[in-house]
Coordinates of C-alpha atoms and ligand atoms in Angstrom, one line a residue:
M1 CA -208.2 -144.7 118.1
S2 CA -206.0 -147.8 118.4
E3 CA -202.5 -147.4 119.8
E4 CA -201.1 -148.4 116.5
I5 CA -202.8 -145.7 114.6
K6 CA -202.0 -143.1 117.3
A7 CA -198.4 -144.0 117.0
A8 CA -198.6 -143.8 113.2
V9 CA -200.2 -140.3 113.3
S10 CA -197.6 -139.0 115.8
D11 CA -194.6 -140.5 114.0
T12 CA -193.2 -137.3 112.4
S13 CA -190.3 -139.2 110.8
R14 CA -192.8 -140.4 108.2
H15 CA -192.9 -138.6 104.9
F16 CA -195.8 -136.2 104.3
L17 CA -197.9 -138.7 102.3
K18 CA -197.7 -141.3 105.1
Q19 CA -198.6 -138.7 107.6
W20 CA -201.6 -137.6 105.4
V21 CA -202.9 -141.2 105.1
A22 CA -202.3 -142.0 108.7
E23 CA -204.4 -139.0 109.7
D24 CA -207.3 -140.0 107.4
V25 CA -207.2 -143.6 108.8
A26 CA -207.3 -142.2 112.3
A27 CA -210.2 -139.9 111.5
G28 CA -212.1 -142.9 110.0
R29 CA -212.3 -141.4 106.5
T30 CA -211.3 -144.6 104.7
G31 CA -214.1 -146.8 105.8
G32 CA -211.6 -149.2 107.1
Q33 CA -209.5 -149.7 104.0
V34 CA -206.9 -147.5 102.4
V35 CA -207.1 -147.8 98.7
T36 CA -204.6 -146.4 96.3
R37 CA -204.0 -146.8 92.6
F38 CA -201.2 -146.7 90.1
P39 CA -202.6 -145.3 86.8
P40 CA -200.2 -145.7 83.9
E41 CA -201.2 -144.7 80.4
P42 CA -200.4 -147.7 78.2
N43 CA -198.6 -145.5 75.6
G44 CA -195.1 -146.7 76.3
Y45 CA -193.0 -148.9 78.7
I46 CA -192.7 -147.9 82.3
H47 CA -189.4 -146.4 83.5
I48 CA -187.5 -145.8 86.7
G49 CA -189.6 -142.7 87.4
H50 CA -192.7 -144.9 87.3
A51 CA -191.0 -147.3 89.6
K52 CA -190.8 -144.5 92.2
A53 CA -194.6 -143.9 91.8
I54 CA -195.2 -147.7 92.0
C55 CA -193.2 -148.0 95.2
I56 CA -195.2 -145.1 96.7
D57 CA -198.6 -146.3 95.5
F58 CA -198.2 -150.0 96.3
G59 CA -195.9 -149.3 99.3
M60 CA -198.5 -147.0 101.0
A61 CA -201.2 -149.6 100.5
Q62 CA -199.0 -152.3 102.0
E63 CA -198.0 -150.1 104.9
F64 CA -201.6 -149.4 105.9
G65 CA -202.8 -153.0 105.1
G66 CA -204.9 -151.7 102.2
Q67 CA -205.2 -152.3 98.5
C68 CA -203.5 -150.7 95.5
N69 CA -205.3 -151.0 92.1
L70 CA -203.6 -151.1 88.8
R71 CA -205.5 -149.0 86.3
M72 CA -204.8 -148.4 82.7
D73 CA -205.4 -144.8 82.2
D74 CA -206.3 -145.3 78.6
T75 CA -208.2 -142.3 77.5
N76 CA -206.1 -141.4 74.5
P77 CA -206.5 -144.2 71.9
S78 CA -204.2 -142.7 69.4
K79 CA -201.1 -143.8 71.3
E80 CA -202.1 -146.7 73.4
S81 CA -201.8 -150.4 72.8
D82 CA -202.3 -153.8 74.4
E83 CA -198.6 -154.6 74.0
Y84 CA -197.8 -151.6 76.3
A85 CA -200.5 -152.6 78.8
E86 CA -199.3 -156.2 79.0
N87 CA -195.7 -155.1 79.4
I88 CA -196.6 -152.7 82.2
K89 CA -198.3 -155.5 84.1
R90 CA -195.3 -157.8 83.6
D91 CA -192.9 -155.1 84.8
I92 CA -194.9 -154.2 87.9
R93 CA -195.1 -157.9 88.9
W94 CA -191.3 -158.1 88.4
L95 CA -190.8 -155.2 90.7
G96 CA -192.5 -157.3 93.3
F97 CA -196.0 -155.7 93.5
D98 CA -199.4 -157.3 93.2
W99 CA -202.8 -155.6 92.6
G100 CA -204.8 -158.8 93.4
E101 CA -208.3 -158.4 92.0
G102 CA -207.8 -154.7 91.5
F103 CA -207.1 -154.4 87.8
Y104 CA -209.1 -151.7 86.0
S105 CA -209.2 -150.0 82.7
A106 CA -210.5 -146.5 82.2
A107 CA -212.0 -147.7 79.0
D108 CA -214.3 -150.1 80.9
L109 CA -215.9 -146.9 82.4
F110 CA -216.4 -145.0 79.1
G111 CA -220.2 -145.8 79.3
K112 CA -220.4 -144.5 82.9
M113 CA -218.3 -141.5 82.1
Y114 CA -220.6 -140.7 79.2
E115 CA -223.6 -141.0 81.5
I116 CA -222.0 -138.6 84.0
A117 CA -221.2 -136.1 81.2
E118 CA -224.9 -136.2 80.1
N119 CA -225.9 -135.6 83.8
L120 CA -223.5 -132.6 83.9
I121 CA -225.1 -131.2 80.8
S122 CA -228.6 -131.7 82.1
G123 CA -227.6 -130.0 85.4
G124 CA -226.2 -127.0 83.5
H125 CA -222.6 -128.0 84.5
A126 CA -221.3 -128.6 81.0
Y127 CA -221.8 -127.3 77.4
V128 CA -220.8 -128.1 73.9
C129 CA -218.3 -125.6 72.5
G130 CA -217.2 -125.0 68.9
L131 CA -214.3 -122.7 69.4
T132 CA -211.3 -123.6 67.3
Q133 CA -208.0 -124.6 69.1
E134 CA -206.6 -121.1 68.6
Q135 CA -209.8 -119.3 69.7
W136 CA -210.0 -121.6 72.7
K137 CA -206.6 -120.6 73.8
E138 CA -207.3 -116.9 73.2
Y139 CA -210.7 -117.1 75.1
R140 CA -209.1 -118.9 78.0
G141 CA -206.7 -116.0 78.5
I142 CA -203.9 -115.6 81.0
P143 CA -204.0 -116.2 84.8
T144 CA -203.8 -112.5 85.7
A145 CA -206.8 -111.5 83.7
P146 CA -210.3 -113.1 83.4
G147 CA -210.9 -115.2 80.3
K148 CA -213.7 -114.7 77.8
E149 CA -216.8 -116.7 77.7
S150 CA -217.5 -119.0 74.8
P151 CA -220.4 -117.8 72.8
T152 CA -222.2 -121.1 73.5
R153 CA -221.6 -121.1 77.2
N154 CA -225.2 -120.3 78.1
R155 CA -226.9 -122.4 75.5
A156 CA -229.8 -124.4 76.9
P157 CA -229.1 -127.8 78.4
E158 CA -231.4 -129.6 76.0
E159 CA -229.6 -128.2 73.0
N160 CA -226.2 -129.2 74.5
L161 CA -227.5 -132.6 75.2
A162 CA -228.7 -133.0 71.6
L163 CA -225.4 -131.9 70.2
F164 CA -223.4 -134.1 72.6
R165 CA -225.5 -137.1 71.4
R166 CA -224.7 -136.2 67.8
M167 CA -221.1 -135.9 68.7
R168 CA -221.2 -139.4 70.1
A169 CA -223.1 -140.6 67.0
G170 CA -220.2 -139.6 64.9
E171 CA -221.8 -136.7 63.1
F172 CA -218.9 -134.3 63.6
A173 CA -215.2 -134.3 62.5
D174 CA -212.3 -134.4 65.0
G175 CA -211.7 -131.1 66.6
T176 CA -214.9 -129.4 65.5
L177 CA -216.7 -129.6 68.8
C178 CA -215.9 -130.5 72.4
L179 CA -217.7 -130.7 75.7
R180 CA -216.6 -128.3 78.4
A181 CA -217.3 -128.1 82.1
K182 CA -219.0 -124.9 83.0
I183 CA -217.0 -123.7 86.0
D184 CA -215.4 -120.2 86.2
M185 CA -213.9 -118.2 83.3
A186 CA -212.4 -115.8 85.8
S187 CA -210.6 -118.2 88.0
P188 CA -206.9 -117.5 88.6
N189 CA -206.5 -121.2 88.0
I190 CA -206.4 -121.6 84.3
H191 CA -207.5 -125.3 84.6
F192 CA -210.7 -124.1 86.2
R193 CA -211.7 -122.0 83.2
D194 CA -214.2 -124.3 81.6
P195 CA -211.9 -127.1 80.9
V196 CA -212.5 -129.5 78.0
I197 CA -213.8 -132.8 79.3
Y198 CA -214.7 -134.7 76.1
R199 CA -213.2 -134.5 72.6
I200 CA -214.0 -136.0 69.3
M201 CA -211.5 -138.6 68.0
H202 CA -212.5 -141.0 65.3
V203 CA -209.9 -143.5 66.4
P204 CA -210.6 -147.1 67.6
H205 CA -209.5 -148.0 71.1
Y206 CA -207.1 -150.9 71.7
H207 CA -209.4 -152.1 74.5
A208 CA -212.9 -150.6 73.8
G209 CA -212.8 -151.3 70.1
D210 CA -214.7 -148.9 67.8
T211 CA -217.5 -148.3 70.2
W212 CA -216.5 -144.7 70.7
C213 CA -215.6 -141.6 68.6
I214 CA -215.6 -139.3 71.6
Y215 CA -213.2 -139.7 74.5
P216 CA -213.0 -138.2 78.0
M217 CA -210.0 -136.0 78.9
Y218 CA -207.7 -137.2 81.7
D219 CA -208.8 -134.4 84.1
F220 CA -212.4 -135.6 83.9
A221 CA -211.7 -139.3 83.7
H222 CA -209.2 -139.6 86.5
P223 CA -211.4 -138.5 89.4
I224 CA -214.3 -140.5 88.1
E225 CA -212.1 -143.6 88.0
D226 CA -210.8 -143.0 91.5
A227 CA -214.2 -142.4 92.9
L228 CA -215.8 -145.4 91.3
E229 CA -213.0 -147.7 92.5
G230 CA -213.4 -146.3 96.0
V231 CA -209.8 -145.0 96.0
T232 CA -209.1 -143.1 99.2
H233 CA -205.7 -141.6 98.4
S234 CA -204.7 -140.7 94.9
M235 CA -201.1 -139.8 94.6
C236 CA -199.4 -138.3 91.6
T237 CA -196.6 -136.0 90.5
L238 CA -196.4 -132.3 91.2
E239 CA -197.5 -131.2 87.7
F240 CA -201.0 -132.2 88.7
E241 CA -201.1 -130.0 91.7
V242 CA -202.8 -127.2 89.7
H243 CA -205.4 -129.7 88.5
R244 CA -206.4 -130.6 92.1
P245 CA -209.3 -128.1 92.3
L246 CA -210.7 -129.6 89.1
Y247 CA -210.3 -133.1 90.5
G248 CA -212.3 -131.9 93.6
W249 CA -214.9 -130.3 91.4
V250 CA -215.6 -133.6 89.5
V251 CA -215.8 -135.5 92.8
D252 CA -218.3 -133.0 94.1
R253 CA -220.5 -133.4 91.1
M254 CA -220.3 -137.2 91.5
D255 CA -221.3 -136.8 95.2
E256 CA -224.3 -134.8 94.1
M257 CA -225.2 -137.6 91.7
G258 CA -224.9 -140.1 94.5
L259 CA -222.1 -141.9 92.8
L260 CA -219.5 -142.1 95.6
V261 CA -218.7 -145.5 97.0
V262 CA -219.9 -146.2 100.5
R263 CA -217.6 -148.5 102.5
N264 CA -218.6 -149.6 105.9
G265 CA -221.0 -146.8 106.2
V266 CA -218.4 -144.2 105.2
K267 CA -218.8 -142.3 101.9
I268 CA -215.4 -142.4 100.2
R269 CA -214.3 -139.0 98.8
P270 CA -211.0 -139.6 96.9
Q271 CA -208.3 -137.1 97.7
Q272 CA -205.4 -136.2 95.5
R273 CA -201.9 -135.2 96.7
E274 CA -198.7 -134.6 94.8
F275 CA -195.0 -135.5 95.1
A276 CA -191.9 -134.5 93.2
R277 CA -191.1 -136.7 90.2
L278 CA -187.9 -138.5 89.9
N279 CA -185.3 -136.9 87.7
L280 CA -182.0 -138.7 87.2
T281 CA -178.7 -137.4 85.9
Y282 CA -177.5 -138.7 82.6
T283 CA -181.0 -139.9 81.9
V284 CA -184.1 -138.8 80.0
M285 CA -187.3 -140.1 81.4
S286 CA -190.2 -138.9 79.3
K287 CA -191.9 -141.7 77.4
R288 CA -192.2 -139.4 74.4
K289 CA -188.4 -139.0 74.3
L290 CA -187.8 -142.7 75.0
L291 CA -190.1 -143.5 72.1
Q292 CA -188.1 -141.2 69.9
L293 CA -184.9 -143.1 70.8
V294 CA -186.6 -146.3 69.9
Q295 CA -188.2 -145.1 66.7
E296 CA -185.0 -143.4 65.5
K297 CA -183.1 -146.6 66.3
R298 CA -180.7 -144.8 68.6
V299 CA -181.1 -147.8 70.9
N300 CA -182.2 -151.4 70.2
G301 CA -185.8 -151.2 71.4
W302 CA -187.5 -150.3 74.7
D303 CA -185.6 -153.0 76.5
D304 CA -182.2 -151.9 75.3
P305 CA -180.0 -152.3 78.5
R306 CA -179.1 -148.5 78.2
M307 CA -182.7 -147.5 78.6
P308 CA -184.1 -146.3 81.9
T309 CA -187.2 -148.5 81.3
V310 CA -187.9 -151.2 83.8
C311 CA -187.5 -153.8 81.1
G312 CA -184.2 -152.2 80.0
L313 CA -182.9 -152.2 83.6
R314 CA -183.9 -155.8 84.0
R315 CA -182.1 -156.8 80.8
R316 CA -179.1 -154.8 82.0
G317 CA -179.0 -156.9 85.1
Y318 CA -180.8 -154.8 87.7
T319 CA -182.7 -156.6 90.4
P320 CA -186.1 -155.5 91.7
E321 CA -184.5 -155.4 95.2
A322 CA -182.0 -152.8 94.1
I323 CA -184.7 -150.6 92.4
R324 CA -186.9 -150.8 95.5
D325 CA -184.0 -149.9 97.7
F326 CA -183.2 -146.9 95.5
C327 CA -186.8 -145.7 95.7
E328 CA -186.7 -146.1 99.5
R329 CA -183.5 -144.1 99.7
I330 CA -184.6 -141.2 97.5
G331 CA -187.6 -140.7 99.8
V332 CA -190.7 -138.7 99.0
S333 CA -191.0 -134.9 99.1
K334 CA -192.4 -132.0 97.2
Y335 CA -189.0 -130.7 96.4
Q336 CA -188.1 -130.8 92.7
S337 CA -184.6 -132.1 92.4
E338 CA -182.3 -134.2 90.3
T339 CA -181.0 -137.5 91.7
D340 CA -177.5 -138.6 91.0
V341 CA -177.6 -141.7 88.9
A342 CA -174.6 -142.9 90.9
L343 CA -177.0 -143.5 93.8
L344 CA -179.0 -145.9 91.7
E345 CA -175.8 -147.7 90.6
H346 CA -174.7 -147.8 94.3
C347 CA -177.9 -149.5 95.3
L348 CA -177.4 -152.0 92.5
R349 CA -173.8 -152.8 93.5
D350 CA -174.9 -153.2 97.1
D351 CA -177.4 -155.8 96.1
L352 CA -175.4 -157.6 93.5
N353 CA -172.4 -157.8 95.9
K354 CA -174.6 -160.0 98.1
R355 CA -176.0 -162.3 95.4
A356 CA -173.7 -162.3 92.3
L357 CA -171.5 -165.3 91.8
R358 CA -167.8 -164.6 91.3
R359 CA -166.2 -165.7 88.1
M360 CA -162.9 -165.0 86.4
V361 CA -162.9 -163.5 82.9
V362 CA -160.0 -161.9 81.1
F363 CA -160.8 -159.1 78.7
D364 CA -157.4 -158.2 77.3
P365 CA -155.3 -161.4 77.5
V366 CA -151.6 -161.8 77.6
K367 CA -150.3 -165.3 78.0
V368 CA -148.4 -166.4 81.1
V369 CA -146.3 -169.6 80.9
I370 CA -145.5 -171.3 84.2
D371 CA -142.2 -173.0 83.2
N372 CA -142.0 -175.3 86.2
Y373 CA -145.6 -176.6 85.8
P374 CA -145.8 -179.9 84.1
E375 CA -146.8 -179.8 80.5
N376 CA -150.2 -181.4 79.6
Q377 CA -151.3 -181.4 83.3
T378 CA -154.6 -179.9 84.3
G379 CA -154.9 -178.8 87.9
C380 CA -157.8 -177.3 89.7
A381 CA -158.2 -174.3 91.8
E382 CA -161.0 -174.3 94.3
A383 CA -162.5 -170.8 94.2
Q384 CA -165.2 -169.2 96.4
N385 CA -168.4 -168.4 94.6
N386 CA -169.1 -165.4 96.8
P387 CA -167.1 -164.4 99.8
E388 CA -170.1 -162.4 101.0
D389 CA -172.2 -165.5 101.1
P390 CA -170.5 -168.7 102.4
G391 CA -173.7 -170.6 101.4
A392 CA -172.8 -170.0 97.8
G393 CA -170.1 -172.6 98.1
T394 CA -167.0 -173.1 95.9
R395 CA -166.2 -174.3 92.4
Q396 CA -163.3 -175.9 90.6
V397 CA -161.6 -173.8 88.1
P398 CA -159.3 -175.6 85.7
F399 CA -155.7 -174.5 85.8
G400 CA -152.6 -175.4 83.7
R401 CA -149.2 -174.5 82.6
E402 CA -150.5 -171.6 80.4
V403 CA -152.9 -169.0 81.7
Y404 CA -154.2 -165.7 80.5
I405 CA -154.1 -162.6 82.6
E406 CA -155.1 -159.0 81.8
R407 CA -152.3 -157.2 79.9
E408 CA -152.6 -154.3 82.3
D409 CA -151.9 -156.5 85.3
F410 CA -148.3 -156.8 84.1
M411 CA -145.6 -154.1 84.1
E412 CA -142.1 -154.8 82.9
V413 CA -140.8 -151.9 84.9
P414 CA -143.3 -151.6 87.7
A415 CA -144.5 -148.2 88.8
K416 CA -144.5 -147.2 92.5
K417 CA -147.2 -149.1 94.4
F418 CA -147.8 -151.5 91.4
F419 CA -148.2 -154.8 93.3
R420 CA -149.4 -156.8 90.5
M421 CA -147.2 -158.9 88.2
A422 CA -143.7 -157.7 87.4
P423 CA -140.3 -159.4 86.9
G424 CA -139.2 -160.7 90.3
Q425 CA -142.3 -159.6 92.1
E426 CA -144.4 -162.4 93.5
V427 CA -148.1 -162.2 92.8
R428 CA -151.1 -164.4 93.7
L429 CA -153.1 -166.0 90.9
R430 CA -156.5 -165.9 92.6
A431 CA -157.3 -169.2 94.4
A432 CA -154.5 -171.1 92.5
C433 CA -150.9 -170.4 93.5
L434 CA -148.2 -167.8 93.9
F435 CA -146.2 -166.9 90.8
T436 CA -143.0 -165.0 90.1
C437 CA -142.2 -163.7 86.6
T438 CA -138.6 -164.4 85.4
H439 CA -138.7 -162.9 81.9
V440 CA -140.8 -162.0 78.9
T441 CA -140.8 -162.6 75.2
K442 CA -141.7 -159.9 72.6
D443 CA -142.6 -159.6 69.0
A444 CA -140.7 -157.5 66.5
A445 CA -142.8 -154.4 67.5
G446 CA -141.7 -154.9 71.1
V447 CA -145.2 -156.0 72.3
I448 CA -145.0 -158.7 75.0
T449 CA -146.1 -162.0 73.6
E450 CA -145.5 -164.3 76.6
I451 CA -144.7 -163.8 80.3
H452 CA -142.6 -166.6 81.7
G453 CA -142.0 -167.5 85.3
T454 CA -142.3 -170.1 88.0
Y455 CA -144.9 -170.9 90.6
D456 CA -144.5 -172.0 94.2
P457 CA -145.8 -175.6 94.4
E458 CA -146.3 -175.2 98.1
S459 CA -148.7 -172.3 97.7
K460 CA -151.9 -174.2 97.5
G461 CA -155.0 -172.1 96.9
G462 CA -152.7 -169.1 96.5
N463 CA -151.5 -169.0 100.0
A464 CA -147.8 -169.2 101.0
A465 CA -147.0 -172.2 103.2
D466 CA -144.8 -170.1 105.4
G467 CA -147.4 -167.4 105.7
R468 CA -145.4 -164.7 103.9
K469 CA -147.6 -161.7 102.8
I470 CA -148.4 -161.2 99.1
K471 CA -149.7 -157.8 98.2
G472 CA -151.1 -158.4 94.7
T473 CA -153.9 -160.8 93.6
I474 CA -154.9 -161.0 90.0
H475 CA -157.5 -163.0 88.1
W476 CA -156.7 -165.4 85.3
V477 CA -158.1 -168.2 83.1
S478 CA -156.5 -171.3 81.9
A479 CA -155.5 -170.9 78.2
A480 CA -156.4 -174.4 77.4
H481 CA -159.9 -174.1 78.9
A482 CA -160.8 -170.5 78.3
V483 CA -164.2 -170.0 76.6
P484 CA -164.5 -167.0 74.3
V485 CA -167.7 -165.1 75.2
E486 CA -169.4 -162.0 73.8
A487 CA -169.4 -159.1 76.3
R488 CA -171.5 -156.0 75.7
L489 CA -169.9 -153.2 77.6
Y490 CA -172.7 -150.8 78.4
D491 CA -172.1 -147.3 79.7
R492 CA -174.3 -144.3 80.3
L493 CA -176.5 -143.4 77.4
F494 CA -175.7 -139.6 77.6
T495 CA -172.4 -137.8 78.0
V496 CA -173.9 -134.9 80.1
P497 CA -175.7 -134.9 83.4
D498 CA -178.7 -133.0 82.0
P499 CA -179.3 -133.9 78.3
L500 CA -182.4 -131.7 78.2
G501 CA -180.7 -128.8 79.8
D502 CA -179.6 -127.0 76.6
A503 CA -182.7 -125.5 74.9
A504 CA -180.7 -124.7 71.8
R505 CA -179.7 -128.4 71.2
D506 CA -181.6 -131.5 70.7
F507 CA -181.0 -134.1 73.5
V508 CA -179.9 -136.7 71.0
E509 CA -176.8 -134.7 70.3
F510 CA -175.7 -135.7 73.8
L511 CA -175.9 -139.4 73.2
N512 CA -172.8 -141.2 74.3
P513 CA -171.2 -142.7 71.2
G514 CA -169.3 -145.1 73.5
S515 CA -172.4 -146.3 75.4
L516 CA -172.0 -149.8 73.9
K517 CA -168.8 -151.6 73.0
V518 CA -169.0 -155.3 72.0
V519 CA -165.9 -157.3 72.7
T520 CA -164.8 -160.9 73.1
A521 CA -163.6 -161.9 76.5
Y522 CA -162.1 -165.2 77.8
A523 CA -164.0 -166.8 80.5
E524 CA -163.5 -169.7 82.9
P525 CA -165.5 -172.7 81.6
A526 CA -168.3 -172.5 84.2
L527 CA -169.6 -169.4 82.4
A528 CA -170.4 -171.3 79.2
S529 CA -173.5 -172.7 80.8
A530 CA -174.8 -169.4 82.3
V531 CA -178.5 -169.3 82.4
P532 CA -180.1 -166.3 80.6
G533 CA -180.6 -163.6 83.3
E534 CA -178.0 -165.0 85.6
K535 CA -175.9 -162.5 87.4
F536 CA -172.2 -162.6 88.0
Q537 CA -169.3 -160.5 89.3
F538 CA -166.4 -160.9 86.9
E539 CA -163.7 -160.5 89.5
R540 CA -162.0 -157.1 89.5
I541 CA -163.9 -156.1 86.3
G542 CA -167.6 -155.5 87.1
Y543 CA -171.1 -157.0 87.4
F544 CA -172.4 -158.8 84.4
C545 CA -175.6 -160.6 83.5
A546 CA -176.2 -163.3 80.9
D547 CA -178.4 -161.4 78.4
P548 CA -182.0 -162.7 78.8
V549 CA -182.7 -162.4 75.1
D550 CA -179.5 -163.3 73.2
S551 CA -177.6 -165.5 75.6
K552 CA -177.9 -169.2 75.1
P553 CA -176.2 -171.9 77.2
G554 CA -173.1 -172.9 75.2
K555 CA -173.1 -169.5 73.4
P556 CA -173.2 -167.0 76.2
V557 CA -173.6 -163.2 75.8
F558 CA -172.9 -161.0 78.8
N559 CA -174.2 -157.5 79.5
R560 CA -172.1 -155.3 81.7
T561 CA -174.5 -154.3 84.3
V562 CA -172.2 -151.9 86.1
T563 CA -168.5 -151.5 86.9
L564 CA -167.1 -152.0 90.3
K565 CA -166.0 -148.4 90.9
D566 CA -168.6 -146.9 93.2
S567 CA -168.5 -143.1 92.7
W568 CA -171.4 -142.6 95.2
A569 CA -169.6 -144.4 98.0
K570 CA -166.4 -142.6 97.1
Q571 CA -168.2 -139.2 97.6
G572 CA -168.7 -140.4 101.1
K573 CA -172.4 -140.2 100.9
Ligands
ATP1 P1 -193.8 -139.5 81.1 O1 -193.8 -138.1 81.6 O2 -192.6 -140.2 81.3 O3 -194.3 -139.6 79.7 P2 -196.3 -139.9 82.3 O4 -196.5 -139.2 83.5 O5 -197.0 -139.5 81.0 O6 -194.8 -140.2 82.1 P3 -198.1 -142.0 83.1 O7 -198.3 -143.4 82.5 O8 -199.2 -141.1 82.9 O9 -196.8 -141.4 82.5 O10 -197.7 -142.1 84.6 C1 -198.3 -142.9 85.5 C2 -197.9 -142.4 86.9 O11 -196.5 -142.4 87.1 C3 -198.5 -141.0 87.1 O12 -199.1 -141.0 88.4 C4 -197.2 -140.2 87.2 O13 -197.4 -139.1 88.0 C5 -196.1 -141.2 87.6 N1 -194.8 -140.8 87.1 C6 -194.5 -140.6 85.8 N2 -193.2 -140.2 85.7 C7 -192.7 -140.2 87.0 C8 -191.4 -139.8 87.5 N3 -190.4 -139.4 86.8 N4 -191.3 -139.9 88.9 C9 -192.3 -140.3 89.6 N5 -193.5 -140.6 89.2 C10 -193.7 -140.5 87.9
MG2 MG1 -199.2 -138.9 81.6

């Protein structure tokens, strides 16, 4: 055993899956290459839960210098499509992972699976069964008492084979017959009680066309796919734990048929292990529910920036780095839990803070007139693009006698500890100058229409020449140069932490009616040429991203990615 592998095996800080793989590598069970797979079903877009599985599957292969295959687990033609498959590929690439030559589709193995099924029948390991759905359930029974045998369980293999071939030939209607593995009707594991392994479905397949009218079940197909691809470690979520004996049973049969891959003289027996799925507060994750939101037009498509889909997160302004960091931080365990969505947002802010360019945008403008600034003169403030990254440089922001500030940054009678703009209280206009309000004008209703005052011509860049301390700094835009932009203020899609937690109510009742507000904001001119997808921090407001779909240079549209307030950091976590 090499020192490296010894160290890997004895490193108990590694999560249980790493430990498991390290032991197999050390024992020589992988034939020199760890092979994992990510097996999405192309029946929807992948979401942040899948991102966790992707980080585990691809991450483990990377860690052990192995290979992770991408396999479309497409055994249910009624819900699958090429559009989904293509988008899954694009999203995984965007997350930063690469399957190299290892792209597979279960559908490419339908012929092989059929052959294996025939072999099982011939060997007395499978039979055709005609129980109805209800009968099947009743015969299967409950875990604490043995089930009942199907009347055709002991039919001769030749008869089963003939029937199975007729099933394939399309002689029977959907649901009339199925193929079952002959295992153990008394097993305490219900999945071991002669599970269905093939069903009749007269539905063409997005990838296999209309070649088939019988399709293998997931529990049968998955171990076959793993075995034929030479997968060494097959990781999935906990709900599959009870299916593991069946997985092993299928692999055993393949072993008997001599179908296991041999790598460097080692026969590869794929093994399955399970980890807890990701659940997030304020989020629903099941593809079925996400599809419902799309179909009922509760959101604007799978890539709506409020969706937890990878394409939705991307459009919202998430970075792959933030998502991978999140997946790293939540770790891997078998413990079912709910992760606070604030952690995901925290990882996002952490990353955007380092890379997002700072810009000034005013959302609720009130005009400030600098009475001692020459009329018709345009000045320039040199502002830092990102104080976290000196390499990002500076930019010139036009400045003039009239600027807009946020209405809430002014108080006529300042509250205690209000250090922003107020009469007689000097404040910094970010990167431009120091300004002191002298008076305001109001309309008939008493609403402030203009704030007047003077600036200190010596306060270049917003710093006092004599070094006096200024407590408040606010953002602004030049009134003459401000560019109106559309801002889409996204918020959480649900109002409660667990939208599925109330069995008596449909989860859509908990949709947040304020999850999207569209407003016009006033931006510094540099933002007019924002490139779709480009990310910014609007100073003191939040992180925004030029919408990758609707934003055009000259007519920018910004999605609010996340506000600046970090409730995770605040909790001191
Ligand atoms: P959903 O339950 O959202 O419909 P699924 O499990 O049906 O998802 P698949 O395409 O079959 O979706 O999943 C591909 C892989 O992603 C599986 O191995 C599955 O275990 C894993 N996965 C799905 N959801 C999560 C999640 N929330 N957390 C971690 N892994 C997940
Ligand atoms: Mg599934």
